Amino acid sequence: MNQTSLHPGFNPNVIAIVGNQRPDSRTLRLASGVADGLAAQLGETPAVAIDLVNLPLEDGAFSPELNELVRTAQVVIAASPTVMGSYSGLLKLFLDGLPEAALLEKTGIPLMIARQARHAMAADVHLRPALLELGATCSTPSLVALEAELASLGAEGLVTAWLERSGNWLAGIPA
Amino acid sequence: MDENGMGPDLETRFAGLTNRLPAGSAAVTIRGSADAESLTLAADSLTVLSSEPPLLAVSVDSGAPVTEIPESARFTVQFGEGGAGRFECALENTVPAGDHRLLIGRVEAMEDPEPGGHRPLLFNRSGSSLLVGHLPSKVPLVDISPGGAPPKVAREAPSEPVATIAIVGGGASGTLTAVQLLRRSAPGLRVVLVEKSERVGPGVAYGTEDEQHRLNVPAGQMIGLPDRPYDFLEWVRREAPETQPQEYLARRVFGRYLVDLLDRTIRESAGVAFERIRAEAIGIDAGEPGGLVTLELDDGREVRADRVVLALGNGRPSELPGIDPALAASERYVADPWSPGAIEQALTDEAVLLIGTGLTTVDMAISLGGPGGPEMQAVSRHGLLPRAHGDTMPVRGRPVALPDDRCSLTELTSRLLTEIAVAGARGEDWRVAFDSLRPITNDLWRSLDRRDQKRFLSDLSRIWGVHRHRMAPRVALRLERLKVNRRLRVRAASIIRAELEEERVAVQLRMSNSETEERLLVDRVINCTGPTWDPRRLDQPLVGRLLEGGLLRADALGIGFDVDDDGALIGSDAVTSERIFAIGPPRNGVLLETTAVPEIGQQAELLADLLLSGLARTLGRARELSVA
């Protein structure tokens, strides 16, 4: 009776993990938008975006409940701003805490916000390999949002454009 | 949130805010040339304009039934409680001001209140002001102009009702609506309440005689009257002074309170007639626009009313697929566990299947869980029982932080989950996060787009429900005990079919987790899937007639009546009714959560105001002044 945390009955198909040091970041907004859009394409399944910066750490790791959410999801979006030319340490801490092959048979989607064009490769060079290492299938293009684009197109516009571009690959995700 | 236009409009918010602003008030008696035309109104404000000459201004609703005030009119302004203190004025000028009129009067005579014994009339709807007095409706006003006519009594109320509001349904929604109408109306109104069962007040929800059926919220949160939040608690304490606000009382206690509240209100409301009709409304004729609505009763009588409020309560559970017609027609299938005596036979059964695992199932399991009762299995797709309330009021925990602008369902879910996770890790109470959304649930729901609303209903409503609609700790404990003693088994499964097999019922289940099937032999199947409000599925003649007549349609999601923000029915031609309204659970589709007493109490208050202001021209200004 005394369960205090995430309910075992809630199994979102799409989960976005957001590793931005600032709560309520644009990364969160963008990742929520992608999660939402994917959920619609997969037949209106539940989706959720987890803002890691809000979660407490126990002994230097996130709650096992979070791993449980990942375990039951089909699509995992790993989202981060560019920090020192790579993805954030916060996201790394989460990925490190996942069990081996935690993303096997899941679709992994790298999502990064880059301040400058020369950082645009970070998603493919750093984040994609980490997801592959965990067993994910990363069949879509990474979603890289340049800050200038984000300002001009808005999160919604970027999400729509990316979903259109990724349509062929998304069709392969089992619903 | 209001800044984004999600909340009520400017006028409604203004009215709401100014209602909480304490302001000097007064009873104004206006006399024209003929004495018979004298009329007493509650002024919405009283201001001193000038000392030389002595001028006063009072503002009265333009809807008040004094279309023409003759230039020679005089008026009495009574500003003290119980008739103490008054000014006699001659009308200097009237100034139209929006929906009000400002009457400026020159004071010609005055009566001092007794020193020290004077309590001014203050108007404050929130009931939290320092001093609030009674509108002295029962004290005759006496003309005291010096050397004037001998004292005479002003006419107070028309002897015959001039307007009728009919309420269909005498459960909690109907009772609270009647109470608010009686409290707020000016003299001349007739409230007719049509209820087929013997008792008015408890309805189905609070009519259960089972002592173990507890309220699902603590006593201190059972707020039927928004302006008197502790009325229920104080009422309980008259007999049981030790009752604490965090206690989960038996549901029938609240039922008895409703009965008493209505009785009290009827006694205290002078000039407003209350009539209770024991019958079922089976038909309705809207008549001509602006005319009267006619309700047809099952005993052949008719009720004609200016306005009709449908307070229909909770509909019976929806029909289930897979139930064989022969079984459905037999007594081995209970279609509505809340109909009187429905589960009596099950008490002596050996095995019973409860379909559903929500609060209805909890009630039934408790009722059937006594010594000698049946073994029970409860099934639902998720197999999740409601969570329990905490043993104490939560002391620590964080509310859900929401962004300033619109939020998608995914964002909302994410934020809620985050708070729950944080609470869990810190040993704080996750309930705080859920409960923080309660006051804004209706607004959040309306801010979601149709797609998100559909997603919520299909994926999340069950999870939301088990956390949000919790059971009392004591009830949770009893359920645990039933489970430990193998009297109750809760499983995640769906029903493929159920049919009669000799004297028993054979049920074929598909387990949700393993996709395997299982066969079950029980004595009875009880539909505990909970109430429905889709008008097309409600088995009520009146609802059927409303649908046929195009006066009512289902909302876009098919989970309730289509109504506007005020509860006015929207018909098949998308036209909003001006005379027929719904209150309580049937507003489900528009509000998502509208089953709990605090929400219904608020609806009743707003609806009463709306209906009375619509009838103001007939009735005069309805207004409430209450004692702090």
mmCIF file of C-alpha atoms in Angstrom, chain B residues 87-257:
data_model
loop_
_atom_site.group_PDB
_atom_site.id
_atom_site.type_symbol
_atom_site.label_atom_id
_atom_site.label_comp_id
_atom_site.label_asym_id
_atom_site.label_seq_id
_atom_site.Cartn_x
_atom_site.Cartn_y
_atom_site.Cartn_z
ATOM 1 C CA PHE B 87 -32.011 57.080 6.565
ATOM 2 C CA GLU B 88 -35.119 58.516 4.974
ATOM 3 C CA CYS B 89 -34.340 60.049 1.616
ATOM 4 C CA ALA B 90 -36.043 61.944 -1.135
ATOM 5 C CA LEU B 91 -34.831 60.998 -4.579
ATOM 6 C CA GLU B 92 -32.558 63.668 -6.031
ATOM 7 C CA ASN B 93 -31.379 61.931 -9.137
ATOM 8 C CA THR B 94 -30.907 58.531 -10.757
ATOM 9 C CA VAL B 95 -27.769 57.746 -12.738
ATOM 10 C CA PRO B 96 -27.527 54.698 -14.991
ATOM 11 C CA ALA B 97 -24.221 52.846 -14.400
ATOM 12 C CA GLY B 98 -23.683 49.712 -16.464
ATOM 13 C CA ASP B 99 -26.042 46.993 -15.269
ATOM 14 C CA HIS B 100 -26.846 49.015 -12.164
ATOM 15 C CA ARG B 101 -28.621 52.237 -11.332
ATOM 16 C CA LEU B 102 -27.308 54.762 -8.848
ATOM 17 C CA LEU B 103 -30.036 56.309 -6.709
ATOM 18 C CA ILE B 104 -28.951 59.587 -5.168
ATOM 19 C CA GLY B 105 -31.064 60.724 -2.266
ATOM 20 C CA ARG B 106 -31.207 63.731 0.047
ATOM 21 C CA VAL B 107 -31.486 62.601 3.658
ATOM 22 C CA GLU B 108 -34.521 64.137 5.296
ATOM 23 C CA ALA B 109 -34.724 62.096 8.457
ATOM 24 C CA MET B 110 -32.691 59.482 10.190
ATOM 25 C CA GLU B 111 -32.900 57.065 13.043
ATOM 26 C CA ASP B 112 -29.851 56.418 15.217
ATOM 27 C CA PRO B 113 -29.120 52.882 16.100
ATOM 28 C CA GLU B 114 -28.751 52.187 19.799
ATOM 29 C CA PRO B 115 -25.240 53.084 20.868
ATOM 30 C CA GLY B 116 -23.049 49.995 21.036
ATOM 31 C CA GLY B 117 -25.794 47.710 19.825
ATOM 32 C CA HIS B 118 -25.298 48.539 16.215
ATOM 33 C CA ARG B 119 -23.993 45.972 13.741
ATOM 34 C CA PRO B 120 -23.697 47.349 10.248
ATOM 35 C CA LEU B 121 -24.749 45.360 7.232
ATOM 36 C CA LEU B 122 -21.712 44.228 5.343
ATOM 37 C CA PHE B 123 -21.767 42.406 2.094
ATOM 38 C CA ASN B 124 -19.172 39.725 1.606
ATOM 39 C CA ARG B 125 -19.851 36.486 -0.188
ATOM 40 C CA SER B 126 -16.759 34.660 1.022
ATOM 41 C CA GLY B 127 -18.133 34.712 4.539
ATOM 42 C CA SER B 128 -14.758 35.643 5.953
ATOM 43 C CA SER B 129 -15.400 39.267 6.719
ATOM 44 C CA LEU B 130 -15.181 40.673 10.204
ATOM 45 C CA LEU B 131 -18.813 41.375 10.535
ATOM 46 C CA VAL B 132 -21.663 40.341 8.354
ATOM 47 C CA GLY B 133 -25.232 41.001 9.195
ATOM 48 C CA HIS B 134 -28.601 39.664 8.158
ATOM 49 C CA LEU B 135 -30.808 41.172 5.560
ATOM 50 C CA PRO B 136 -33.783 41.767 7.819
ATOM 51 C CA SER B 137 -36.294 40.218 5.490
ATOM 52 C CA LYS B 138 -38.646 39.276 8.302
ATOM 53 C CA VAL B 139 -38.612 42.624 10.054
ATOM 54 C CA PRO B 140 -41.248 44.929 8.616
ATOM 55 C CA LEU B 141 -39.881 48.256 7.537
ATOM 56 C CA VAL B 142 -41.528 51.157 9.284
ATOM 57 C CA ASP B 143 -41.828 54.561 7.737
ATOM 58 C CA ILE B 144 -40.513 57.143 10.196
ATOM 59 C CA SER B 145 -40.553 60.361 8.249
ATOM 60 C CA PRO B 146 -41.267 63.166 10.714
ATOM 61 C CA GLY B 147 -44.805 64.378 10.630
ATOM 62 C CA GLY B 148 -45.446 62.102 7.719
ATOM 63 C CA ALA B 149 -47.890 59.319 7.253
ATOM 64 C CA PRO B 150 -48.534 56.917 10.122
ATOM 65 C CA PRO B 151 -46.239 53.874 10.288
ATOM 66 C CA LYS B 152 -47.036 51.360 7.620
ATOM 67 C CA VAL B 153 -45.629 48.043 6.626
ATOM 68 C CA ALA B 154 -43.970 47.842 3.268
ATOM 69 C CA ARG B 155 -45.010 45.052 0.987
ATOM 70 C CA GLU B 156 -42.359 42.346 1.215
ATOM 71 C CA ALA B 157 -43.122 39.431 -1.027
ATOM 72 C CA PRO B 158 -45.728 38.662 -3.591
ATOM 73 C CA SER B 159 -48.138 36.142 -2.099
ATOM 74 C CA GLU B 160 -48.044 34.047 -5.265
ATOM 75 C CA PRO B 161 -44.726 32.789 -6.732
ATOM 76 C CA VAL B 162 -43.790 34.756 -9.813
ATOM 77 C CA ALA B 163 -41.148 32.360 -11.186
ATOM 78 C CA THR B 164 -40.484 28.629 -10.987
ATOM 79 C CA ILE B 165 -37.226 26.684 -11.192
ATOM 80 C CA ALA B 166 -37.617 22.912 -11.406
ATOM 81 C CA ILE B 167 -34.836 20.564 -10.340
ATOM 82 C CA VAL B 168 -34.930 16.999 -11.600
ATOM 83 C CA GLY B 169 -33.157 14.696 -9.162
ATOM 84 C CA GLY B 170 -32.890 14.862 -5.397
ATOM 85 C CA GLY B 171 -29.390 13.559 -4.769
ATOM 86 C CA ALA B 172 -26.424 15.643 -3.704
ATOM 87 C CA SER B 173 -26.391 17.761 -6.912
ATOM 88 C CA GLY B 174 -30.108 18.509 -6.806
ATOM 89 C CA THR B 175 -30.109 19.197 -3.093
ATOM 90 C CA LEU B 176 -27.169 21.600 -3.244
ATOM 91 C CA THR B 177 -28.780 23.408 -6.185
ATOM 92 C CA ALA B 178 -32.047 23.766 -4.266
ATOM 93 C CA VAL B 179 -30.181 25.041 -1.207
ATOM 94 C CA GLN B 180 -28.332 27.697 -3.173
ATOM 95 C CA LEU B 181 -31.494 28.843 -4.941
ATOM 96 C CA LEU B 182 -33.345 29.132 -1.654
ATOM 97 C CA ARG B 183 -30.500 31.010 -0.031
ATOM 98 C CA ARG B 184 -29.938 33.404 -2.893
ATOM 99 C CA SER B 185 -33.309 34.151 -4.334
ATOM 100 C CA ALA B 186 -35.418 37.208 -3.754
ATOM 101 C CA PRO B 187 -38.956 36.521 -2.587
ATOM 102 C CA GLY B 188 -41.324 35.258 -5.213
ATOM 103 C CA LEU B 189 -39.452 32.201 -6.424
ATOM 104 C CA ARG B 190 -40.825 28.690 -6.305
ATOM 105 C CA VAL B 191 -38.344 25.810 -6.318
ATOM 106 C CA VAL B 192 -39.809 22.470 -7.358
ATOM 107 C CA LEU B 193 -37.742 19.368 -6.796
ATOM 108 C CA VAL B 194 -38.787 16.216 -8.606
ATOM 109 C CA GLU B 195 -37.391 13.001 -7.155
ATOM 110 C CA LYS B 196 -38.811 9.530 -7.561
ATOM 111 C CA SER B 197 -37.416 7.961 -4.400
ATOM 112 C CA GLU B 198 -38.713 8.673 -0.943
ATOM 113 C CA ARG B 199 -35.778 10.644 0.368
ATOM 114 C CA VAL B 200 -34.354 13.885 -0.909
ATOM 115 C CA GLY B 201 -30.743 14.572 -0.031
ATOM 116 C CA PRO B 202 -28.482 11.511 0.024
ATOM 117 C CA GLY B 203 -29.123 10.185 -3.481
ATOM 118 C CA VAL B 204 -27.303 7.007 -4.450
ATOM 119 C CA ALA B 205 -23.849 8.182 -3.439
ATOM 120 C CA TYR B 206 -24.640 9.083 0.159
ATOM 121 C CA GLY B 207 -27.634 6.831 0.624
ATOM 122 C CA THR B 208 -25.735 3.631 1.365
ATOM 123 C CA GLU B 209 -26.638 2.298 4.790
ATOM 124 C CA ASP B 210 -23.410 0.307 5.010
ATOM 125 C CA GLU B 211 -21.449 1.906 7.844
ATOM 126 C CA GLN B 212 -18.251 0.707 6.212
ATOM 127 C CA HIS B 213 -18.830 2.710 3.049
ATOM 128 C CA ARG B 214 -16.687 5.686 3.860
ATOM 129 C CA LEU B 215 -16.408 9.088 2.285
ATOM 130 C CA ASN B 216 -13.473 9.150 -0.083
ATOM 131 C CA VAL B 217 -12.280 12.508 1.221
ATOM 132 C CA PRO B 218 -11.817 13.649 4.815
ATOM 133 C CA ALA B 219 -14.627 15.481 6.615
ATOM 134 C CA GLY B 220 -12.872 18.844 6.429
ATOM 135 C CA GLN B 221 -12.855 18.668 2.645
ATOM 136 C CA MET B 222 -16.516 17.786 2.169
ATOM 137 C CA ILE B 223 -17.406 21.315 1.159
ATOM 138 C CA GLY B 224 -20.986 21.521 -0.063
ATOM 139 C CA LEU B 225 -21.311 25.280 0.476
ATOM 140 C CA PRO B 226 -18.298 27.128 -0.954
ATOM 141 C CA ASP B 227 -18.880 30.105 1.332
ATOM 142 C CA ARG B 228 -19.123 27.948 4.463
ATOM 143 C CA PRO B 229 -16.360 25.393 4.086
ATOM 144 C CA TYR B 230 -16.733 23.958 7.560
ATOM 145 C CA ASP B 231 -20.512 23.725 7.636
ATOM 146 C CA PHE B 232 -20.460 19.924 7.384
ATOM 147 C CA LEU B 233 -17.759 19.533 10.010
ATOM 148 C CA GLU B 234 -19.563 21.878 12.381
ATOM 149 C CA TRP B 235 -22.794 19.988 11.805
ATOM 150 C CA VAL B 236 -21.126 16.678 12.617
ATOM 151 C CA ARG B 237 -19.538 18.173 15.712
ATOM 152 C CA ARG B 238 -22.895 19.110 17.166
ATOM 153 C CA GLU B 239 -23.415 15.427 17.870
ATOM 154 C CA ALA B 240 -19.820 14.241 17.880
ATOM 155 C CA PRO B 241 -17.703 17.144 19.169
ATOM 156 C CA GLU B 242 -14.471 15.180 18.855
ATOM 157 C CA THR B 243 -14.704 14.757 15.069
ATOM 158 C CA GLN B 244 -11.505 15.817 13.357
ATOM 159 C CA PRO B 245 -11.298 17.368 9.870
ATOM 160 C CA GLN B 246 -9.030 14.548 8.664
ATOM 161 C CA GLU B 247 -11.498 11.783 9.575
ATOM 162 C CA TYR B 248 -13.136 9.634 6.925
ATOM 163 C CA LEU B 249 -16.746 9.437 8.033
ATOM 164 C CA ALA B 250 -19.435 7.039 6.897
ATOM 165 C CA ARG B 251 -21.022 8.199 3.661
ATOM 166 C CA ARG B 252 -24.531 8.132 5.115
ATOM 167 C CA VAL B 253 -23.478 10.847 7.592
ATOM 168 C CA PHE B 254 -23.074 13.216 4.677
ATOM 169 C CA GLY B 255 -26.441 12.023 3.359
ATOM 170 C CA ARG B 256 -28.089 12.959 6.652
ATOM 171 C CA TYR B 257 -26.313 16.314 6.559
#
